[in-house]
PDB file of C-alpha atoms and ligand atoms in Angstrom:
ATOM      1  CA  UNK A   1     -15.753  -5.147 -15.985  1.00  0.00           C
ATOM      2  CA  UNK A   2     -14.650  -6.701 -12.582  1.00  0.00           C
ATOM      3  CA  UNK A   3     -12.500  -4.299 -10.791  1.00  0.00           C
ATOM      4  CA  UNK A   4      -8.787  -4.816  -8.801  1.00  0.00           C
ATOM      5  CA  UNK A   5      -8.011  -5.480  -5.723  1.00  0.00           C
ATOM      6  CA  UNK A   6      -5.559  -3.764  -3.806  1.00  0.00           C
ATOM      7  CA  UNK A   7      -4.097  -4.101  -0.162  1.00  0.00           C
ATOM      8  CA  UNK A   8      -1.759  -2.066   2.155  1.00  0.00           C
ATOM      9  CA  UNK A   9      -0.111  -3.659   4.482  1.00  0.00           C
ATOM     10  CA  UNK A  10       2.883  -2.983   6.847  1.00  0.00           C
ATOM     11  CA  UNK A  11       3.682  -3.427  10.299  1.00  0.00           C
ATOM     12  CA  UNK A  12       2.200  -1.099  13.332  1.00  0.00           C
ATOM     13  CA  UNK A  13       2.976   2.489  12.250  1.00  0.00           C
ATOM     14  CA  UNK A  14       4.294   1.912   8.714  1.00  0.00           C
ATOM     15  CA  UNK A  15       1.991   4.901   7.325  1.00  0.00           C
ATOM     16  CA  UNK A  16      -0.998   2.284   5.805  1.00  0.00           C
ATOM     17  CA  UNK A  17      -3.730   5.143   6.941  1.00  0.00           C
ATOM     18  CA  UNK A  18      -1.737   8.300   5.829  1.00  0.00           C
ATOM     19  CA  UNK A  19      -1.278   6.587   2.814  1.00  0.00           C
ATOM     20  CA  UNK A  20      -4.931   5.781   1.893  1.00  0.00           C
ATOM     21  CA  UNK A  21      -5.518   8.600   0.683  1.00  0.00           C
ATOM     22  CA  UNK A  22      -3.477   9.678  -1.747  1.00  0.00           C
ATOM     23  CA  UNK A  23      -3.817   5.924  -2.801  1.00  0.00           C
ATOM     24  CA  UNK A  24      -7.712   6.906  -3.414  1.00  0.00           C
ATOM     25  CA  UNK A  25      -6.835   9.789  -5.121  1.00  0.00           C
ATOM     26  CA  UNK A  26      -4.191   7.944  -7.478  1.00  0.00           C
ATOM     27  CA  UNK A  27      -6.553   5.017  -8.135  1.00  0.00           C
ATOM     28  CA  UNK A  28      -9.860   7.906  -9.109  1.00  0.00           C
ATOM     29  CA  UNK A  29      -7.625  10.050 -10.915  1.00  0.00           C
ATOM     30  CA  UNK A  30      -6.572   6.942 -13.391  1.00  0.00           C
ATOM     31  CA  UNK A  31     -10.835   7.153 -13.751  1.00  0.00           C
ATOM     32  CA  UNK A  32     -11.529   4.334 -11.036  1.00  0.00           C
ATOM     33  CA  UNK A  33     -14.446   3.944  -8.773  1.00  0.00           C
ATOM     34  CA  UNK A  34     -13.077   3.061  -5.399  1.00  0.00           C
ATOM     35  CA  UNK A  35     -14.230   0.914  -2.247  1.00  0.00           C
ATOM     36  CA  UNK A  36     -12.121   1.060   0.946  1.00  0.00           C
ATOM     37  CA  UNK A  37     -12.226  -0.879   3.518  1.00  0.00           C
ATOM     38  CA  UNK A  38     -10.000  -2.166   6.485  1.00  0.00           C
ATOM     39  CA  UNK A  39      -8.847  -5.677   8.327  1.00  0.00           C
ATOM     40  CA  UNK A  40     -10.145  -7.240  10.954  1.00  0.00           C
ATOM     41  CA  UNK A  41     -13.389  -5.589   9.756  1.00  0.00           C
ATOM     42  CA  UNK A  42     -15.281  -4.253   7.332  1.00  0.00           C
ATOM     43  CA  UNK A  43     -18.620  -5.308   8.185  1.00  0.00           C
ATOM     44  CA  UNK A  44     -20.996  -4.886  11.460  1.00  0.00           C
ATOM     45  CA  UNK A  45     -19.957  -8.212  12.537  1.00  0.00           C
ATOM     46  CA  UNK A  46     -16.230  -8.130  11.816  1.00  0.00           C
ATOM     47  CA  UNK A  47     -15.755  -4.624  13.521  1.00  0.00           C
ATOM     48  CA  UNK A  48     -17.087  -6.313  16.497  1.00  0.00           C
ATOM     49  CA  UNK A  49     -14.905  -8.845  16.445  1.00  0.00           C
ATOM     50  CA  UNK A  50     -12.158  -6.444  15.931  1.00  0.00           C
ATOM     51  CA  UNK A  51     -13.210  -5.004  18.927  1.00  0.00           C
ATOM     52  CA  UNK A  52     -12.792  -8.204  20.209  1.00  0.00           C
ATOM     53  CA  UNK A  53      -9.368  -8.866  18.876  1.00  0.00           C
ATOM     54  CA  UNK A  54      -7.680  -5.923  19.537  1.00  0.00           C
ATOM     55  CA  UNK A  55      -9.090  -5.791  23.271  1.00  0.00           C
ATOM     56  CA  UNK A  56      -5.930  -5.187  25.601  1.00  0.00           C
ATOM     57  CA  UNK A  57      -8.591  -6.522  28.797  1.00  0.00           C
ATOM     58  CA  UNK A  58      -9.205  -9.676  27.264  1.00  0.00           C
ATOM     59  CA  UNK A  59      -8.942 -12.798  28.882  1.00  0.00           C
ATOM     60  CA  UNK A  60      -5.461 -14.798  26.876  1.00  0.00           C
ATOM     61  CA  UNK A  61      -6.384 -15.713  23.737  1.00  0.00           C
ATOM     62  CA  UNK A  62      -4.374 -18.710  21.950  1.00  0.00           C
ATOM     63  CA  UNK A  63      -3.023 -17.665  18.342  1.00  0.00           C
ATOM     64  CA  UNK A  64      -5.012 -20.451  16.974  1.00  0.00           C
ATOM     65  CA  UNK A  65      -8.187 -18.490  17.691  1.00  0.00           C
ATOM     66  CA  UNK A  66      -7.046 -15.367  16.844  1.00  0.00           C
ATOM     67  CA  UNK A  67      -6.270 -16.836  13.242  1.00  0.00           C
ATOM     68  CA  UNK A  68      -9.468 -18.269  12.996  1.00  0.00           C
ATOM     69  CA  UNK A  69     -11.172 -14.884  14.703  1.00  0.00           C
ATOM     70  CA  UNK A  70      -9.354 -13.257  11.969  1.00  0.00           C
ATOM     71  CA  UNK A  71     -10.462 -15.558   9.137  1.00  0.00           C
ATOM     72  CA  UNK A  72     -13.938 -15.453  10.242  1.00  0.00           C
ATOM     73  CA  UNK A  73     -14.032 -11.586  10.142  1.00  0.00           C
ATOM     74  CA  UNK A  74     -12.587 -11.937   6.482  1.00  0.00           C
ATOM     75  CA  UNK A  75     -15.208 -14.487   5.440  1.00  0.00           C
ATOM     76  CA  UNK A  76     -17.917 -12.054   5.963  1.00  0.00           C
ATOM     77  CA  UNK A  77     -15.752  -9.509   4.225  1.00  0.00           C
ATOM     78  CA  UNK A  78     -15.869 -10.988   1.213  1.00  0.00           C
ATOM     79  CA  UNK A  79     -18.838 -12.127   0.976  1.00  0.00           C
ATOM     80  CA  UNK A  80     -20.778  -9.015   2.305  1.00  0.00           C
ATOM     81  CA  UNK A  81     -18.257  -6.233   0.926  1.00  0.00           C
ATOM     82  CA  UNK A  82     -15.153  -7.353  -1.268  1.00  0.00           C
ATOM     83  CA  UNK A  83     -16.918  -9.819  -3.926  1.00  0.00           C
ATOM     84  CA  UNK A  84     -19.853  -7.240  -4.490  1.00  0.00           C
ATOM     85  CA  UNK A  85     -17.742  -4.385  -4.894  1.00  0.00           C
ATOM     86  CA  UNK A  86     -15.122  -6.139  -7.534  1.00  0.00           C
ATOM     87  CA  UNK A  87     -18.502  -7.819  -9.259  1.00  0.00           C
ATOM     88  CA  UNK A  88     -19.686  -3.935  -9.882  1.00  0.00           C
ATOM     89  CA  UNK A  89     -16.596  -2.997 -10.875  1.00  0.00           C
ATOM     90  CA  UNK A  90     -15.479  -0.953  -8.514  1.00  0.00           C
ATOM     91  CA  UNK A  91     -11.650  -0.952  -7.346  1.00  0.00           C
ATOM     92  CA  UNK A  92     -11.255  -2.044  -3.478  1.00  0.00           C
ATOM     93  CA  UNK A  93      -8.595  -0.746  -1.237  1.00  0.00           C
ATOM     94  CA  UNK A  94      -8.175  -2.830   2.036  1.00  0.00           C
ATOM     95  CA  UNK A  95      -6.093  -1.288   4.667  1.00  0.00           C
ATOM     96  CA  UNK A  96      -4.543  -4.961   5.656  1.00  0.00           C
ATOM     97  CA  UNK A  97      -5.666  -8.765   4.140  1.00  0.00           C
ATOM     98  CA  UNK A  98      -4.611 -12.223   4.149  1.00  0.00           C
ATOM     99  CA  UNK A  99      -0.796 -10.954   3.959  1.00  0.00           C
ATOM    100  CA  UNK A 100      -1.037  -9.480   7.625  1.00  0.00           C
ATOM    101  CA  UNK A 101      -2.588 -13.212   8.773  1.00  0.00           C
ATOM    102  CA  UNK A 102       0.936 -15.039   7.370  1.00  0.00           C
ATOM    103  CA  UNK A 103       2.782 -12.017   8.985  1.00  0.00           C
ATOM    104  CA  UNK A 104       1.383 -11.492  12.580  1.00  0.00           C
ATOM    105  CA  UNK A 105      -0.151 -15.234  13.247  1.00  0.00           C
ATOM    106  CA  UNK A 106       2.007 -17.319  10.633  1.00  0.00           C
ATOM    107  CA  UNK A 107       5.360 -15.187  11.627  1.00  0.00           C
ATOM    108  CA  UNK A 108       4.728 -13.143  14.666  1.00  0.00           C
ATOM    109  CA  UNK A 109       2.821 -16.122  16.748  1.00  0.00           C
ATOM    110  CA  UNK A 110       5.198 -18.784  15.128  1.00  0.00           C
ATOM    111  CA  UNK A 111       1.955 -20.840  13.750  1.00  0.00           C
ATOM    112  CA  UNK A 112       3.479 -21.351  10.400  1.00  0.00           C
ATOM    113  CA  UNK A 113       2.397 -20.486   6.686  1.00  0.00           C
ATOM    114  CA  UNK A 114       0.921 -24.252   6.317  1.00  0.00           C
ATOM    115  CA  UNK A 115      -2.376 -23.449   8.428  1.00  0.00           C
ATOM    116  CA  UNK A 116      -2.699 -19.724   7.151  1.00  0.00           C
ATOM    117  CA  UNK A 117      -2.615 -21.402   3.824  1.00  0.00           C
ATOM    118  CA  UNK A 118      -5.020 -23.771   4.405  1.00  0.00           C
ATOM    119  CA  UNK A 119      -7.690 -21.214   5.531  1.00  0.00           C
ATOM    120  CA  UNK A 120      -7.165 -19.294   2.617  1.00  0.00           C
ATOM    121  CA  UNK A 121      -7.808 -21.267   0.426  1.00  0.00           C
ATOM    122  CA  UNK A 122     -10.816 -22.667   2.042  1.00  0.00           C
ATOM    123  CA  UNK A 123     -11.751 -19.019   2.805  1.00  0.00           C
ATOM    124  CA  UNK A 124     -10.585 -17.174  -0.638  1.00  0.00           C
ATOM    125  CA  UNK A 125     -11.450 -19.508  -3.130  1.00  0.00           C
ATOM    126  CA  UNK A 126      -9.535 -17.814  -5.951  1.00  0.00           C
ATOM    127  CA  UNK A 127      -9.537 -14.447  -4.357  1.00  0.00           C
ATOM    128  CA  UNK A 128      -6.311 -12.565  -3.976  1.00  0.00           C
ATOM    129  CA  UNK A 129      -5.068  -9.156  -4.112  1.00  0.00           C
ATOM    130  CA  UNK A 130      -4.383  -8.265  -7.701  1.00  0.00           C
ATOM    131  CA  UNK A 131      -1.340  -5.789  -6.034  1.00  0.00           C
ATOM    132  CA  UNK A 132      -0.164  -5.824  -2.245  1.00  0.00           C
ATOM    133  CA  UNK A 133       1.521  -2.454  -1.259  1.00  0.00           C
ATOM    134  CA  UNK A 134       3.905  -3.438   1.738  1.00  0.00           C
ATOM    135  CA  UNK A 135       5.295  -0.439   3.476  1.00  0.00           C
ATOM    136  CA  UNK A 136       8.557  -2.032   5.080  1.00  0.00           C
ATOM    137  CA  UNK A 137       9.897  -0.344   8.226  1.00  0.00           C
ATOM    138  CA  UNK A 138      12.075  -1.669  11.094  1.00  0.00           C
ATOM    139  CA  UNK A 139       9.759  -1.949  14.570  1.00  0.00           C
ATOM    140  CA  UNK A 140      11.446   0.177  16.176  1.00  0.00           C
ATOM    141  CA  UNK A 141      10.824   3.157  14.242  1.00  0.00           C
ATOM    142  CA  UNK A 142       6.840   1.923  13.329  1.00  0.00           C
ATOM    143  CA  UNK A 143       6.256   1.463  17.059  1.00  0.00           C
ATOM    144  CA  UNK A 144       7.684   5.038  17.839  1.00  0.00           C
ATOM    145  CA  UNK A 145       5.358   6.291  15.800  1.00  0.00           C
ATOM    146  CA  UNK A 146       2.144   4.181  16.284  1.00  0.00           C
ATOM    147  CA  UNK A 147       2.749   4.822  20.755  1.00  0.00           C
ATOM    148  CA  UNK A 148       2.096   8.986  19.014  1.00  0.00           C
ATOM    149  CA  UNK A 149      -1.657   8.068  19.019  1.00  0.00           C
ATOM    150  CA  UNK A 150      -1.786   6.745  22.932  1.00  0.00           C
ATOM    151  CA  UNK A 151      -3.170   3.620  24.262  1.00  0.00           C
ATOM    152  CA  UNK A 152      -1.662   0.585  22.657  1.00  0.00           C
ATOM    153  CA  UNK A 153      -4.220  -2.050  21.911  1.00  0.00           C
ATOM    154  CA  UNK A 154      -3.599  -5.890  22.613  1.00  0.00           C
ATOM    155  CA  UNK A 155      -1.774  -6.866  19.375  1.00  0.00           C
ATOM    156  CA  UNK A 156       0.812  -3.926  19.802  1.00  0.00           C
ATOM    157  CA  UNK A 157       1.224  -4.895  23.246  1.00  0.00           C
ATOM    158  CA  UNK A 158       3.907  -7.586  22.071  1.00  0.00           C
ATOM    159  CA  UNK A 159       7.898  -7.574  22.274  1.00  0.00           C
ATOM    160  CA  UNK A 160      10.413  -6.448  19.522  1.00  0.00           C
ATOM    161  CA  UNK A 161      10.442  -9.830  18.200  1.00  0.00           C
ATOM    162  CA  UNK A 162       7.317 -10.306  17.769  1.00  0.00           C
ATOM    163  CA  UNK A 163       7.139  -7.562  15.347  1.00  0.00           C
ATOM    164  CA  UNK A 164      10.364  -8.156  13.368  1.00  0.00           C
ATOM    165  CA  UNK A 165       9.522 -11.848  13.061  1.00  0.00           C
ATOM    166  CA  UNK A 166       5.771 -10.341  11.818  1.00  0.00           C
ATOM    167  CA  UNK A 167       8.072  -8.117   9.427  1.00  0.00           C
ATOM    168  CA  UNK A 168      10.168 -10.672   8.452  1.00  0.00           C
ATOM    169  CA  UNK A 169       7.308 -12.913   6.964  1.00  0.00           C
ATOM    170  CA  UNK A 170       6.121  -9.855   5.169  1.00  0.00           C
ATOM    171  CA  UNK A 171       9.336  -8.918   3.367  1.00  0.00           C
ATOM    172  CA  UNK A 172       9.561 -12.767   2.519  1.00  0.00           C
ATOM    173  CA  UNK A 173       6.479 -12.926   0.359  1.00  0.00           C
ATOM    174  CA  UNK A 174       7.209  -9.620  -1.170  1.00  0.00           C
ATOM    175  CA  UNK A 175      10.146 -10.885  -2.008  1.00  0.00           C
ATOM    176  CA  UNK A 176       8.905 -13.866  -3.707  1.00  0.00           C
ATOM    177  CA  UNK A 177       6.709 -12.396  -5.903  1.00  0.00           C
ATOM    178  CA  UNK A 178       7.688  -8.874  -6.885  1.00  0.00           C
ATOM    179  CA  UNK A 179       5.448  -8.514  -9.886  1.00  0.00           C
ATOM    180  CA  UNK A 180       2.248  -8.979  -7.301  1.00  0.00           C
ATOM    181  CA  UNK A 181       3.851  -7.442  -4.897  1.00  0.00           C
ATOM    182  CA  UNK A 182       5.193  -3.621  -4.654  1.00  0.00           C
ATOM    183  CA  UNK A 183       7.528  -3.273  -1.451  1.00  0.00           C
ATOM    184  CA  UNK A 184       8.106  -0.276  -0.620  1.00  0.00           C
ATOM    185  CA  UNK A 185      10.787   1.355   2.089  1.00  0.00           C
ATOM    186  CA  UNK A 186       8.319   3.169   4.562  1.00  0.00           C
ATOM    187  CA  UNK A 187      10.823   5.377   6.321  1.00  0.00           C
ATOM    188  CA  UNK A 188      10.664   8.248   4.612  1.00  0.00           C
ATOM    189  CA  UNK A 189       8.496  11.510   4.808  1.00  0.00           C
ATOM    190  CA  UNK A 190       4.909  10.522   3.719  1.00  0.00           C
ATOM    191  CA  UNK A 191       4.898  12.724   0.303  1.00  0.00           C
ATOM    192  CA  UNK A 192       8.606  10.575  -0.481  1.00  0.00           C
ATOM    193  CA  UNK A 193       6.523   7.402   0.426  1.00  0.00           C
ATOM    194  CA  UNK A 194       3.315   8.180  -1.746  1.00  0.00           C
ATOM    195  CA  UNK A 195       5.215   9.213  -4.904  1.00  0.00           C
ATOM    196  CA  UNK A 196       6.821   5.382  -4.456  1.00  0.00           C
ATOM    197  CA  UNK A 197       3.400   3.850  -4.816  1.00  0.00           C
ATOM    198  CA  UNK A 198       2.153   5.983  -7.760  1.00  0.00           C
ATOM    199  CA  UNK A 199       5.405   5.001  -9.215  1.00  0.00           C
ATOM    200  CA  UNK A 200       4.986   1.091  -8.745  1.00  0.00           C
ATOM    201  CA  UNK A 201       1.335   1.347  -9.559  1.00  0.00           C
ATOM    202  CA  UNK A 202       2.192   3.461 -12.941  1.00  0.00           C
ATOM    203  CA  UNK A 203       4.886   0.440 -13.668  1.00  0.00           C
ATOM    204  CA  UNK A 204       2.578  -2.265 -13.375  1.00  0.00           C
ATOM    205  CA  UNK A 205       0.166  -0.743 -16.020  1.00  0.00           C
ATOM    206  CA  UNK A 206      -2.735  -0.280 -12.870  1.00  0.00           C
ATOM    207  CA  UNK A 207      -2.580   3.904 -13.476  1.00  0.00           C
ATOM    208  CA  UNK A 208      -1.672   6.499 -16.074  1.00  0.00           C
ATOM    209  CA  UNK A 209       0.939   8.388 -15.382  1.00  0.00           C
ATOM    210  CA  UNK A 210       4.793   7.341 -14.454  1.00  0.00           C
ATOM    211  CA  UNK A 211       5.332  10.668 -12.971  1.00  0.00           C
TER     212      UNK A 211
HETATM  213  N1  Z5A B   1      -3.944  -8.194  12.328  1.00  0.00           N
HETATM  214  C1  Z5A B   1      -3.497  -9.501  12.459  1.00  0.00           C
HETATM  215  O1  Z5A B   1      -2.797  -9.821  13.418  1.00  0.00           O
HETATM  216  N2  Z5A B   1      -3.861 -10.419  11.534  1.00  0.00           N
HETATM  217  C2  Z5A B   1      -4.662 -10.130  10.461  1.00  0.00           C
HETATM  218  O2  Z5A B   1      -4.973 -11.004   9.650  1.00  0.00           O
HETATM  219  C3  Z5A B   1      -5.097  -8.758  10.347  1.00  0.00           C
HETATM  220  C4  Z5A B   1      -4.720  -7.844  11.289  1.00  0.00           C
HETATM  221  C5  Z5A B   1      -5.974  -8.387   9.189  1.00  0.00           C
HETATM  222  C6  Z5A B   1      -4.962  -3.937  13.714  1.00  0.00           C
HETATM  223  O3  Z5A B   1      -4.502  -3.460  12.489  1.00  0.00           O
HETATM  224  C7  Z5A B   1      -4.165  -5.115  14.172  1.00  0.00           C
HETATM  225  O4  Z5A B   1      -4.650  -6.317  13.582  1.00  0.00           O
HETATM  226  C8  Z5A B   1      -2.721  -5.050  13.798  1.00  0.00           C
HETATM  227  C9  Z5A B   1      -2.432  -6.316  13.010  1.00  0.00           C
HETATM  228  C10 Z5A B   1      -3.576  -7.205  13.348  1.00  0.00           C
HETATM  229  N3  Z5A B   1      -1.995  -5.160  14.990  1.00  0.00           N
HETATM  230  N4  Z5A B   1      -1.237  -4.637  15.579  1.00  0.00           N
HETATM  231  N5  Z5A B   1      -0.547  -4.294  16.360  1.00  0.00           N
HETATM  232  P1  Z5A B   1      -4.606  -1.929  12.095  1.00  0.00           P
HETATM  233  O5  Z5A B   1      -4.104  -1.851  10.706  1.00  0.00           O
HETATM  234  O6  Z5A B   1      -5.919  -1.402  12.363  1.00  0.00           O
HETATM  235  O7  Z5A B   1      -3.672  -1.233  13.162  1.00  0.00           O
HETATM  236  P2  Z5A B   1      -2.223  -0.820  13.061  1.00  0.00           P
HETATM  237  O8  Z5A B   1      -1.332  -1.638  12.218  1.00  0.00           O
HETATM  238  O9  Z5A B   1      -1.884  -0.743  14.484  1.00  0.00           O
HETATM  239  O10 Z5A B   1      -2.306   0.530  12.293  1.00  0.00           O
HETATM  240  P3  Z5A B   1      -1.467   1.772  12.581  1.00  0.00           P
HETATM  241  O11 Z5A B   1      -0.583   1.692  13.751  1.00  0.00           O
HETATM  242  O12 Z5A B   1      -2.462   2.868  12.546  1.00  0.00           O
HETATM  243  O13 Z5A B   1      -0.463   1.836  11.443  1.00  0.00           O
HETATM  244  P4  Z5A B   1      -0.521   2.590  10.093  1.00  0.00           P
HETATM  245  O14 Z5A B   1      -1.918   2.771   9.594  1.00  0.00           O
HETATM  246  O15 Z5A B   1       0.414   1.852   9.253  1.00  0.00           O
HETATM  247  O16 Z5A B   1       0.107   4.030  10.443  1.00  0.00           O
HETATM  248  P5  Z5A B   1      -0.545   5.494  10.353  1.00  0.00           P
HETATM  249  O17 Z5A B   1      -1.742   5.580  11.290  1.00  0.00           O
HETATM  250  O18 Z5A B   1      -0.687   5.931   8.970  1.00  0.00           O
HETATM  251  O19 Z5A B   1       0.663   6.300  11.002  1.00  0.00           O
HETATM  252  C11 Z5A B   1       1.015   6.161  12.361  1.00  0.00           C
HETATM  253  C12 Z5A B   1       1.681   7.471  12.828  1.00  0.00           C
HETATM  254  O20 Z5A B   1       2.865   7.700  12.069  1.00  0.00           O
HETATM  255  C13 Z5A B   1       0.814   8.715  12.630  1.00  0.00           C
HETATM  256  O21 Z5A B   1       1.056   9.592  13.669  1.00  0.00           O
HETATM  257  C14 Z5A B   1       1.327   9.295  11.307  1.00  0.00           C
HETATM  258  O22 Z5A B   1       1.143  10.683  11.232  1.00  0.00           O
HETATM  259  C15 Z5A B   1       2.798   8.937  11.368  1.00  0.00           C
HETATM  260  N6  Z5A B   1       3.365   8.698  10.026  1.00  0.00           N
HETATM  261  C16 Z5A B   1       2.797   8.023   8.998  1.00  0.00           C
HETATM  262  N7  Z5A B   1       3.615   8.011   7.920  1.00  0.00           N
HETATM  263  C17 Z5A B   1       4.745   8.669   8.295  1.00  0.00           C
HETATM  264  C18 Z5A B   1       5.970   8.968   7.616  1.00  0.00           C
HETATM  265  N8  Z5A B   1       6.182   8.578   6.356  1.00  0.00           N
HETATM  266  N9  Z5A B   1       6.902   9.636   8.309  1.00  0.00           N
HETATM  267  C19 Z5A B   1       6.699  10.018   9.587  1.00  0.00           C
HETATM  268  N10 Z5A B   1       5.555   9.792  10.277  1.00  0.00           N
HETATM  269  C20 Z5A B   1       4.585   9.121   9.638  1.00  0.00           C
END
C-alpha cells in the first residue's frame, strides 16, 4: 500500500526540527515505516543548491530564480526520494514543501500564487501532501528564537514584513482547507506543541490514539 505524505512547515523558528521527532515517533508508533526528509534538499544535488540558496555571500538573486532554484531542487526530490518512498509504502515526513514556495516567494517576495501554481502543477503532477502541519507563530517571536543558533543565512536576512507577509500566505491556505491542513499555534512549550499534532493527526484517522 502507497504510504502518506506529510509536511511541516512554519516560518523561521516555529519549532519544525524539534518537532520531527516526536512526529517520527507518533507516525512509527501508529506501526508506520517512516522517510524524512527536508526542503530545499533532499538529494546530493538539491543540498547543493540549498547551499546555494541560503548563501548570505551571494551575488542578488531575483525571486524569480529563487522560485525556480527551489522548484528544481523539489523536482529531483520527488523523483529521486519522495515518489520511491510513498511507492514502497513508507510514510514521508518533509521538514518544508510546496506550502513554504506560496509562503516565502508567492507571499514574502510578492510573486503571487498564479506562478507558484503553475510550477506545481507542472512539477507535482498529482502529488500533494496528504496532511500539512503549519506551526503558526508571529516573526517576532520565531526570529528570536531562530538568531539562538547564530549566523543568519540569506533568506532570514529579510525585514519583519517579509516574514509576516510569508506568514500571512501560510495561515491563508490553512485556512482554506482545514481538513488537509492542521494549523497549529506554535508558541507554546514544545511538549504543549507536540501533544497538538498527535491530537490533529489522531482526528483525522492518520494515528491510533486521541490521547
Ligand atoms: N524556503 C523557501 O523560501 N521556499 C521554499 O520553497 C522552501 C524553503 C522549501 C530554509 O528552511 C529556508 O528556505 C527558509 C525558507 C526557505 N528560510 N528562511 N529563512 P529551513 O527549514 O531549513 O530553515 P528555517 O526555517 O530557518 O528553520 P529553523 O529556523 O531551524 O526553524 P524551525 O526548524 O522551525 O525551528 P527549530 O530549529 O525547531 O527551533 C528553533 C529554536 O527554537 C531552537 O533553539 C529550539 O530549541 C527553539 N524552540 C523550538 N520550539 C520551541 C518552543 N515550542 N518553545 C520555545 N523554544 C522552542
Amino acid at each position: 500500500m502507497r504510504g502518506r505524505f506529510l509536511t511541516l512547515e512554519g516560518i523561521e523558528g516555529a519549532g519544525k526540527s524539534t518537532q520531527m521527532e516526536a512526529l517520527v515517533a507518533e507516525v512509527e508508533g501508529a506501526g508506520h515505516r517512516v522517510r524524512t526528509t527536508r526542503e530545499p534538499g533532499g538529494t546530493g544535488l538539491g543540498e547543493r543548491l540549498r547551499g546555494l540558496l541560503l548563501d548570505p555571500d551571494l551575488p542578488p538573486m531575483i525571486p524569480e530564480v529563487e522560485l525556480l532554484l527551489m522548484f528544481a531542487a523539489r523536482a529531483q526530490h520527488i523523483a529521486e526520494v519522495i515518489e520511491p518512498a510513498l511507492d514502497a509504502g513508507a510514510w514521508v515526513i518533509s521538514d518544508r514543501f510546496t506550502d513554504a514556495s506560496f509562503a516565502y516567494q508567492g507571499g514574502g517576495r510578492g510573486l503571487g500564487d498564479a506562478r507558484v501554481a503553475a510550477l506545481e502543477a507542472w512539477v507535482q503532477g498529482e502529488l500533494r501532501p496528504d496532511l500539512v502541519i503549519l506551526l503558526d507563530i508571529d516573526p517576532e517571536t520565531g526570529l528570536q528564537r531562530a538568531v539562538q543558533r547564530g549566523r543568519r543565512d540569506r533568506i532570514e536576512r529579510e525585514a519583519m514584513d517579509f516574514f509576516q507577509r510569508a506568514r500571512e500566505a501560510y495561515r491563508r491556505r490553512a485556512e482554506a482547507d482545514p481538513e488537509r491542513y492542521l494549523l497549529v499555534d506554535a508558541t507554546a512549550d514544545p511538549d504543549t506543541v507536540a501533544q497538538r499534532i498527535r491530537t490533529g493527526l489522531a482526528q483525522r484517522g492518520l494515528t491510533g490514539a486521541m490521547s
